C-alpha cells in the first residue's frame, strides 16, 4: 500500500487508474471499516482509502482533540484489506487556509436527528467528502449504514450536484453482543462496555414490534427512551422514520429506527432497518 501525504502525490499515483473505489475514514480502524474496504475490492480495480480527522465536522465541545489516532495499526489493517493507496493528509494539506466554501445539506435533513443534536456536523461532513471526492475522483464510494443519516446526506449531495459517483451503503458490523463497532467504543469503561449493547437491544425490540404490526410509533419511541434513562443512559432520541428521507414514519414506507444516547461521557449512535 502506498501512503500519500499530499494531494499531488495521490493524484500522480491515480493518474492512470481505471476504476477507483474510495472509502474515507477518520482512522482508529475496526472490522466495520475493513468490511468497507473488502466490498470496495469487488467494485473496482483500485481501492483508495483516507484517514483524516476532520475538524470541520466536530462541535466546539466534542471529542476532536481526544479522537483516537492509531496510524500504524490502521495502515496494517488497510494493507491487509487490499487498499492500494491511502491518502493521509495533515490539516495544512487539506485546509491550507481556513475553508470558506462549504456544502450545506438540505435543511430538511440537516435540522433533524444527528443534525439537530450536532449543529454544523453534516455541513462539515459534506464539505470534506466533496473535497475528498474532488481529490480522489472515485467511480464508486462506500459508506457505512452505521452512520445512516450521513449516508443519506452524501447520496443526496451526489445526486443534487450531479457528481458522477456511485454511492454504496454497507451493512453495520457488530460485536457478538450486538454493539455496533465504533471508534468511540474505546472510550467506554468495562462496566459501560457491558451495558452498551442495550442500545441495540432496544432498537431490535422496536423493529420486531413494528414488524409484528404495532403502529403506535411514538409510544414505542417514548418507552425506549424511558427504558434507556432508567438504565442510566442520557438518550438524545429514539426515532422511527422513513428510510428514504428520515422524515416521519408512515405505514406504507420502508422504515428505520435510529437512536443516539450518551453512556457516561460517550455518545453512541445506532440504527436498524425494519
Ligand atoms: P469513521 O471513521 O467513523 O468516519 O467511519 C468511516 C466509515 O466507516 C463511514 O462510512 C462509517 O459509516 C463506516 N463505519 C463505521 N463503523 C462501522 C460499522 N460498525 N460497520 C460498518 N461501517 C462502519
Tab-separated table of C-alpha atoms and ligand atoms in Angstrom:
chain	number	residue	atom	x	y	z
A	1	UNK	CA	0.000	0.000	0.000
A	2	UNK	CA	1.260	3.455	-0.888
A	3	UNK	CA	0.742	6.209	1.675
A	4	UNK	CA	0.253	9.711	0.269
A	5	UNK	CA	0.567	12.780	2.442
A	6	UNK	CA	-0.044	15.257	-0.374
A	7	UNK	CA	-2.813	15.766	-2.907
A	8	UNK	CA	-0.197	15.990	-5.627
A	9	UNK	CA	1.328	12.602	-4.793
A	10	UNK	CA	-2.067	10.883	-4.689
A	11	UNK	CA	-3.179	12.457	-7.976
A	12	UNK	CA	0.035	11.390	-9.694
A	13	UNK	CA	-0.384	7.814	-8.451
A	14	UNK	CA	-4.028	7.616	-9.585
A	15	UNK	CA	-3.467	9.208	-12.969
A	16	UNK	CA	-3.852	6.007	-14.944
A	17	UNK	CA	-6.184	4.145	-12.587
A	18	UNK	CA	-9.215	2.911	-14.478
A	19	UNK	CA	-11.882	2.268	-11.883
A	20	UNK	CA	-11.418	3.666	-8.385
A	21	UNK	CA	-13.409	2.738	-5.273
A	22	UNK	CA	-12.994	5.059	-2.311
A	23	UNK	CA	-13.868	4.622	1.368
A	24	UNK	CA	-12.952	7.596	3.581
A	25	UNK	CA	-12.358	7.184	7.319
A	26	UNK	CA	-11.170	9.065	10.381
A	27	UNK	CA	-8.846	6.204	11.360
A	28	UNK	CA	-8.754	4.056	14.502
A	29	UNK	CA	-9.959	1.295	12.252
A	30	UNK	CA	-12.010	-1.761	13.201
A	31	UNK	CA	-13.772	-4.591	11.376
A	32	UNK	CA	-16.541	-2.203	10.229
A	33	UNK	CA	-14.037	-0.133	8.276
A	34	UNK	CA	-12.323	-3.254	6.957
A	35	UNK	CA	-15.637	-4.562	5.593
A	36	UNK	CA	-15.950	-1.340	3.558
A	37	UNK	CA	-12.518	-1.954	2.031
A	38	UNK	CA	-13.357	-5.567	1.240
A	39	UNK	CA	-16.572	-4.541	-0.508
A	40	UNK	CA	-14.642	-1.834	-2.346
A	41	UNK	CA	-12.414	-4.522	-3.847
A	42	UNK	CA	-15.455	-6.105	-5.508
A	43	UNK	CA	-16.333	-2.822	-7.174
A	44	UNK	CA	-13.043	-1.677	-8.579
A	45	UNK	CA	-9.516	-2.353	-9.652
A	46	UNK	CA	-8.018	0.250	-7.371
A	47	UNK	CA	-9.122	0.733	-3.760
A	48	UNK	CA	-8.337	4.068	-2.156
A	49	UNK	CA	-8.961	4.964	1.472
A	50	UNK	CA	-8.255	8.047	3.510
A	51	UNK	CA	-7.554	8.810	7.128
A	52	UNK	CA	-8.329	12.340	8.181
A	53	UNK	CA	-9.873	13.531	11.441
A	54	UNK	CA	-11.943	16.373	10.059
A	55	UNK	CA	-12.103	19.287	12.466
A	56	UNK	CA	-14.965	20.858	10.454
A	57	UNK	CA	-17.439	18.176	11.491
A	58	UNK	CA	-16.747	18.362	15.248
A	59	UNK	CA	-18.590	20.780	17.507
A	60	UNK	CA	-16.609	23.001	19.900
A	61	UNK	CA	-17.331	20.721	22.876
A	62	UNK	CA	-16.880	17.435	21.039
A	63	UNK	CA	-14.015	14.959	21.034
A	64	UNK	CA	-11.795	16.269	18.189
A	65	UNK	CA	-8.697	16.539	20.388
A	66	UNK	CA	-9.072	13.180	22.063
A	67	UNK	CA	-10.303	11.287	18.971
A	68	UNK	CA	-8.104	8.133	18.886
A	69	UNK	CA	-5.230	8.292	16.405
A	70	UNK	CA	-3.645	4.883	15.701
A	71	UNK	CA	-1.964	5.383	12.354
A	72	UNK	CA	0.479	2.444	12.288
A	73	UNK	CA	-2.125	-0.154	13.226
A	74	UNK	CA	-4.569	1.402	10.744
A	75	UNK	CA	-2.044	1.083	7.909
A	76	UNK	CA	-1.531	-2.601	8.655
A	77	UNK	CA	-5.292	-3.236	8.505
A	78	UNK	CA	-5.782	-1.297	5.281
A	79	UNK	CA	-2.849	-3.016	3.641
A	80	UNK	CA	-4.192	-6.445	4.634
A	81	UNK	CA	-7.648	-5.490	3.305
A	82	UNK	CA	-6.249	-4.786	-0.159
A	83	UNK	CA	-6.155	-0.997	-0.139
A	84	UNK	CA	-3.695	0.184	-2.815
A	85	UNK	CA	-3.486	3.868	-1.868
A	86	UNK	CA	-4.019	5.590	1.458
A	87	UNK	CA	-4.461	9.356	1.477
A	88	UNK	CA	-3.447	10.656	4.906
A	89	UNK	CA	-3.047	14.427	4.709
A	90	UNK	CA	-2.381	16.681	7.648
A	91	UNK	CA	-4.627	19.674	8.271
A	92	UNK	CA	-2.280	22.057	6.481
A	93	UNK	CA	-2.575	19.941	3.322
A	94	UNK	CA	-6.363	19.700	3.282
A	95	UNK	CA	-7.092	23.129	4.762
A	96	UNK	CA	-4.058	25.294	3.877
A	97	UNK	CA	-6.240	28.309	4.589
A	98	UNK	CA	-9.447	28.303	6.647
A	99	UNK	CA	-12.131	26.698	4.495
A	100	UNK	CA	-14.536	29.364	3.264
A	101	UNK	CA	-16.612	27.427	0.744
A	102	UNK	CA	-18.984	24.888	2.255
A	103	UNK	CA	-21.566	22.343	1.166
A	104	UNK	CA	-24.699	22.906	3.245
A	105	UNK	CA	-27.057	19.915	3.264
A	106	UNK	CA	-30.770	20.489	2.714
A	107	UNK	CA	-32.417	21.967	5.790
A	108	UNK	CA	-34.933	19.087	5.957
A	109	UNK	CA	-32.061	16.679	6.595
A	110	UNK	CA	-29.680	18.928	8.465
A	111	UNK	CA	-32.246	20.005	11.057
A	112	UNK	CA	-33.281	16.540	12.303
A	113	UNK	CA	-31.788	13.753	14.459
A	114	UNK	CA	-27.949	13.957	14.333
A	115	UNK	CA	-28.177	17.319	12.574
A	116	UNK	CA	-30.303	18.747	15.389
A	117	UNK	CA	-28.003	17.356	18.103
A	118	UNK	CA	-24.772	18.322	16.334
A	119	UNK	CA	-25.281	21.686	14.593
A	120	UNK	CA	-22.891	22.094	11.664
A	121	UNK	CA	-21.868	18.425	11.718
A	122	UNK	CA	-23.260	17.464	8.306
A	123	UNK	CA	-22.009	20.682	6.732
A	124	UNK	CA	-18.527	19.669	7.869
A	125	UNK	CA	-19.027	16.104	6.620
A	126	UNK	CA	-20.446	17.128	3.225
A	127	UNK	CA	-17.690	19.690	2.706
A	128	UNK	CA	-14.815	17.319	3.443
A	129	UNK	CA	-16.383	14.451	1.489
A	130	UNK	CA	-16.905	16.715	-1.548
A	131	UNK	CA	-13.295	17.840	-1.254
A	132	UNK	CA	-12.041	14.252	-0.945
A	133	UNK	CA	-14.187	13.259	-3.944
A	134	UNK	CA	-12.543	16.031	-5.984
A	135	UNK	CA	-9.100	14.844	-4.942
A	136	UNK	CA	-9.643	11.095	-5.440
A	137	UNK	CA	-12.218	11.263	-8.269
A	138	UNK	CA	-13.631	7.824	-7.492
A	139	UNK	CA	-16.182	5.965	-9.617
A	140	UNK	CA	-17.644	4.312	-6.537
A	141	UNK	CA	-17.622	5.416	-2.893
A	142	UNK	CA	-18.591	3.291	0.094
A	143	UNK	CA	-20.099	4.428	3.387
A	144	UNK	CA	-21.462	2.502	6.380
A	145	UNK	CA	-25.145	2.386	7.277
A	146	UNK	CA	-23.955	2.761	10.877
A	147	UNK	CA	-23.997	6.498	10.071
A	148	UNK	CA	-27.386	6.291	8.378
A	149	UNK	CA	-28.117	9.991	8.123
A	150	UNK	CA	-24.598	10.693	6.864
A	151	UNK	CA	-25.111	8.135	4.076
A	152	UNK	CA	-28.373	9.872	3.138
A	153	UNK	CA	-26.762	13.327	3.133
A	154	UNK	CA	-23.955	12.083	0.863
A	155	UNK	CA	-26.339	10.300	-1.513
A	156	UNK	CA	-28.384	13.486	-1.845
A	157	UNK	CA	-25.312	15.689	-2.268
A	158	UNK	CA	-24.020	13.474	-5.084
A	159	UNK	CA	-27.411	13.449	-6.798
A	160	UNK	CA	-28.147	17.167	-6.466
A	161	UNK	CA	-24.646	18.239	-7.502
A	162	UNK	CA	-24.513	15.658	-10.332
A	163	UNK	CA	-21.270	14.134	-9.082
A	164	UNK	CA	-20.504	11.093	-11.292
A	165	UNK	CA	-20.034	8.733	-8.332
A	166	UNK	CA	-21.974	5.624	-7.352
A	167	UNK	CA	-22.626	5.566	-3.596
A	168	UNK	CA	-22.812	2.183	-1.892
A	169	UNK	CA	-24.214	1.744	1.615
A	170	UNK	CA	-22.610	-1.104	3.607
A	171	UNK	CA	-24.214	-3.050	6.450
A	172	UNK	CA	-23.243	-2.293	10.047
A	173	UNK	CA	-20.687	-4.665	11.551
A	174	UNK	CA	-21.396	-5.539	15.203
A	175	UNK	CA	-19.657	-7.201	18.111
A	176	UNK	CA	-21.075	-10.609	19.026
A	177	UNK	CA	-23.238	-8.994	21.737
A	178	UNK	CA	-24.853	-6.668	19.168
A	179	UNK	CA	-22.950	-3.448	19.873
A	180	UNK	CA	-22.200	-1.652	16.606
A	181	UNK	CA	-18.442	-1.327	16.172
A	182	UNK	CA	-17.294	2.262	16.563
A	183	UNK	CA	-14.058	4.064	17.270
A	184	UNK	CA	-15.871	5.719	20.188
A	185	UNK	CA	-16.471	2.337	21.895
A	186	UNK	CA	-12.878	2.645	23.076
A	187	UNK	CA	-13.960	5.463	25.405
A	188	UNK	CA	-16.221	3.077	27.381
A	189	UNK	CA	-15.178	1.768	30.798
A	190	UNK	CA	-15.522	-2.034	31.269
A	191	UNK	CA	-18.865	-1.527	33.051
A	192	UNK	CA	-20.123	0.789	30.320
A	193	UNK	CA	-18.982	-1.647	27.639
A	194	UNK	CA	-21.054	-4.366	29.322
A	195	UNK	CA	-24.075	-2.037	29.361
A	196	UNK	CA	-23.628	-0.671	25.823
A	197	UNK	CA	-25.413	-3.469	23.856
A	198	UNK	CA	-28.690	-2.326	25.461
A	199	UNK	CA	-28.937	0.335	22.745
A	200	UNK	CA	-29.031	-2.293	20.005
A	201	UNK	CA	-31.419	-4.477	22.031
A	202	UNK	CA	-33.871	-1.577	22.303
A	203	UNK	CA	-33.721	-0.973	18.557
A	204	UNK	CA	-34.165	-4.685	17.857
A	205	UNK	CA	-37.214	-4.807	20.146
A	206	UNK	CA	-38.786	-1.848	18.341
A	207	UNK	CA	-38.060	-3.354	14.919
A	208	UNK	CA	-39.678	-6.602	15.997
A	209	UNK	CA	-42.736	-4.828	17.414
A	210	UNK	CA	-43.234	-2.847	14.187
A	211	UNK	CA	-42.799	-5.961	12.068
A	212	UNK	CA	-45.440	-7.631	14.241
A	213	UNK	CA	-47.869	-4.852	13.326
A	214	UNK	CA	-47.514	-2.174	16.029
A	215	UNK	CA	-48.233	1.257	14.564
A	216	UNK	CA	-48.119	3.369	17.728
A	217	UNK	CA	-44.655	4.569	16.814
A	218	UNK	CA	-44.388	7.401	19.274
A	219	UNK	CA	-45.388	5.130	22.192
A	220	UNK	CA	-42.597	2.752	21.178
A	221	UNK	CA	-40.109	5.635	20.965
A	222	UNK	CA	-41.116	7.071	24.344
A	223	UNK	CA	-40.934	3.659	26.029
A	224	UNK	CA	-37.421	3.048	24.681
A	225	UNK	CA	-36.228	6.486	25.817
A	226	UNK	CA	-37.507	5.905	29.350
A	227	UNK	CA	-36.089	2.402	29.444
A	228	UNK	CA	-32.646	3.750	28.483
A	229	UNK	CA	-32.947	6.558	31.076
A	230	UNK	CA	-33.783	4.041	33.797
A	231	UNK	CA	-30.679	2.077	32.841
A	232	UNK	CA	-28.510	5.178	33.323
A	233	UNK	CA	-28.316	6.481	29.744
A	234	UNK	CA	-28.956	10.036	28.547
A	235	UNK	CA	-30.808	9.495	25.254
A	236	UNK	CA	-30.868	12.243	22.603
A	237	UNK	CA	-33.518	10.484	20.512
A	238	UNK	CA	-35.084	7.181	19.569
A	239	UNK	CA	-36.949	7.695	16.300
A	240	UNK	CA	-38.823	5.526	13.808
A	241	UNK	CA	-38.508	7.173	10.397
A	242	UNK	CA	-38.852	6.509	6.680
A	243	UNK	CA	-35.687	5.004	5.227
A	244	UNK	CA	-35.745	7.176	2.113
A	245	UNK	CA	-35.555	10.612	3.745
A	246	UNK	CA	-35.729	10.077	7.530
A	247	UNK	CA	-38.972	12.036	7.690
A	248	UNK	CA	-42.000	10.957	9.779
A	249	UNK	CA	-42.860	7.276	9.525
A	250	UNK	CA	-45.973	6.149	7.700
A	251	UNK	CA	-47.463	2.692	7.343
A	252	UNK	CA	-46.567	2.252	3.640
A	253	UNK	CA	-42.867	3.186	3.515
A	254	UNK	CA	-39.841	1.078	4.488
A	255	UNK	CA	-38.788	2.218	7.960
A	256	UNK	CA	-35.649	2.515	10.028
A	257	UNK	CA	-35.325	3.044	13.767
A	258	UNK	CA	-32.462	5.277	14.849
A	259	UNK	CA	-31.081	6.193	18.253
A	260	UNK	CA	-28.413	8.308	19.875
A	261	UNK	CA	-27.655	8.218	23.575
A	262	UNK	CA	-24.888	9.099	25.943
A	263	UNK	CA	-23.499	6.465	28.298
A	264	UNK	CA	-21.297	8.276	30.793
A	265	UNK	CA	-19.406	10.732	28.616
A	266	UNK	CA	-19.546	8.589	25.464
A	267	UNK	CA	-22.177	9.317	22.840
A	268	UNK	CA	-23.231	6.233	20.860
A	269	UNK	CA	-25.441	6.036	17.778
A	270	UNK	CA	-27.060	3.050	16.134
A	271	UNK	CA	-29.934	2.153	13.817
A	272	UNK	CA	-31.767	-0.826	12.339
A	273	UNK	CA	-33.733	-1.061	9.137
A	274	UNK	CA	-37.137	-2.579	9.768
B	1	LIG	P1	-15.449	6.967	10.576
B	1	LIG	O1	-14.012	6.571	10.616
B	1	LIG	O2	-16.164	6.808	11.874
B	1	LIG	O3	-15.664	8.307	9.911
B	1	LIG	O4	-16.141	5.916	9.608
B	1	LIG	C1	-15.673	5.716	8.300
B	1	LIG	C2	-16.685	4.877	7.547
B	1	LIG	O5	-16.835	3.612	8.191
B	1	LIG	C3	-18.075	5.522	7.500
B	1	LIG	O6	-18.634	5.303	6.227
B	1	LIG	C4	-18.806	4.758	8.575
B	1	LIG	O7	-20.202	4.729	8.369
B	1	LIG	C5	-18.207	3.368	8.422
B	1	LIG	N1	-18.403	2.581	9.637
B	1	LIG	C6	-18.124	2.958	10.922
B	1	LIG	N2	-18.481	1.990	11.786
B	1	LIG	C7	-18.995	0.973	11.035
B	1	LIG	C8	-19.546	-0.315	11.344
B	1	LIG	N3	-19.642	-0.759	12.598
B	1	LIG	N4	-19.981	-1.084	10.325
B	1	LIG	C9	-19.893	-0.644	9.040
B	1	LIG	N5	-19.390	0.559	8.684
B	1	LIG	C10	-18.941	1.353	9.667
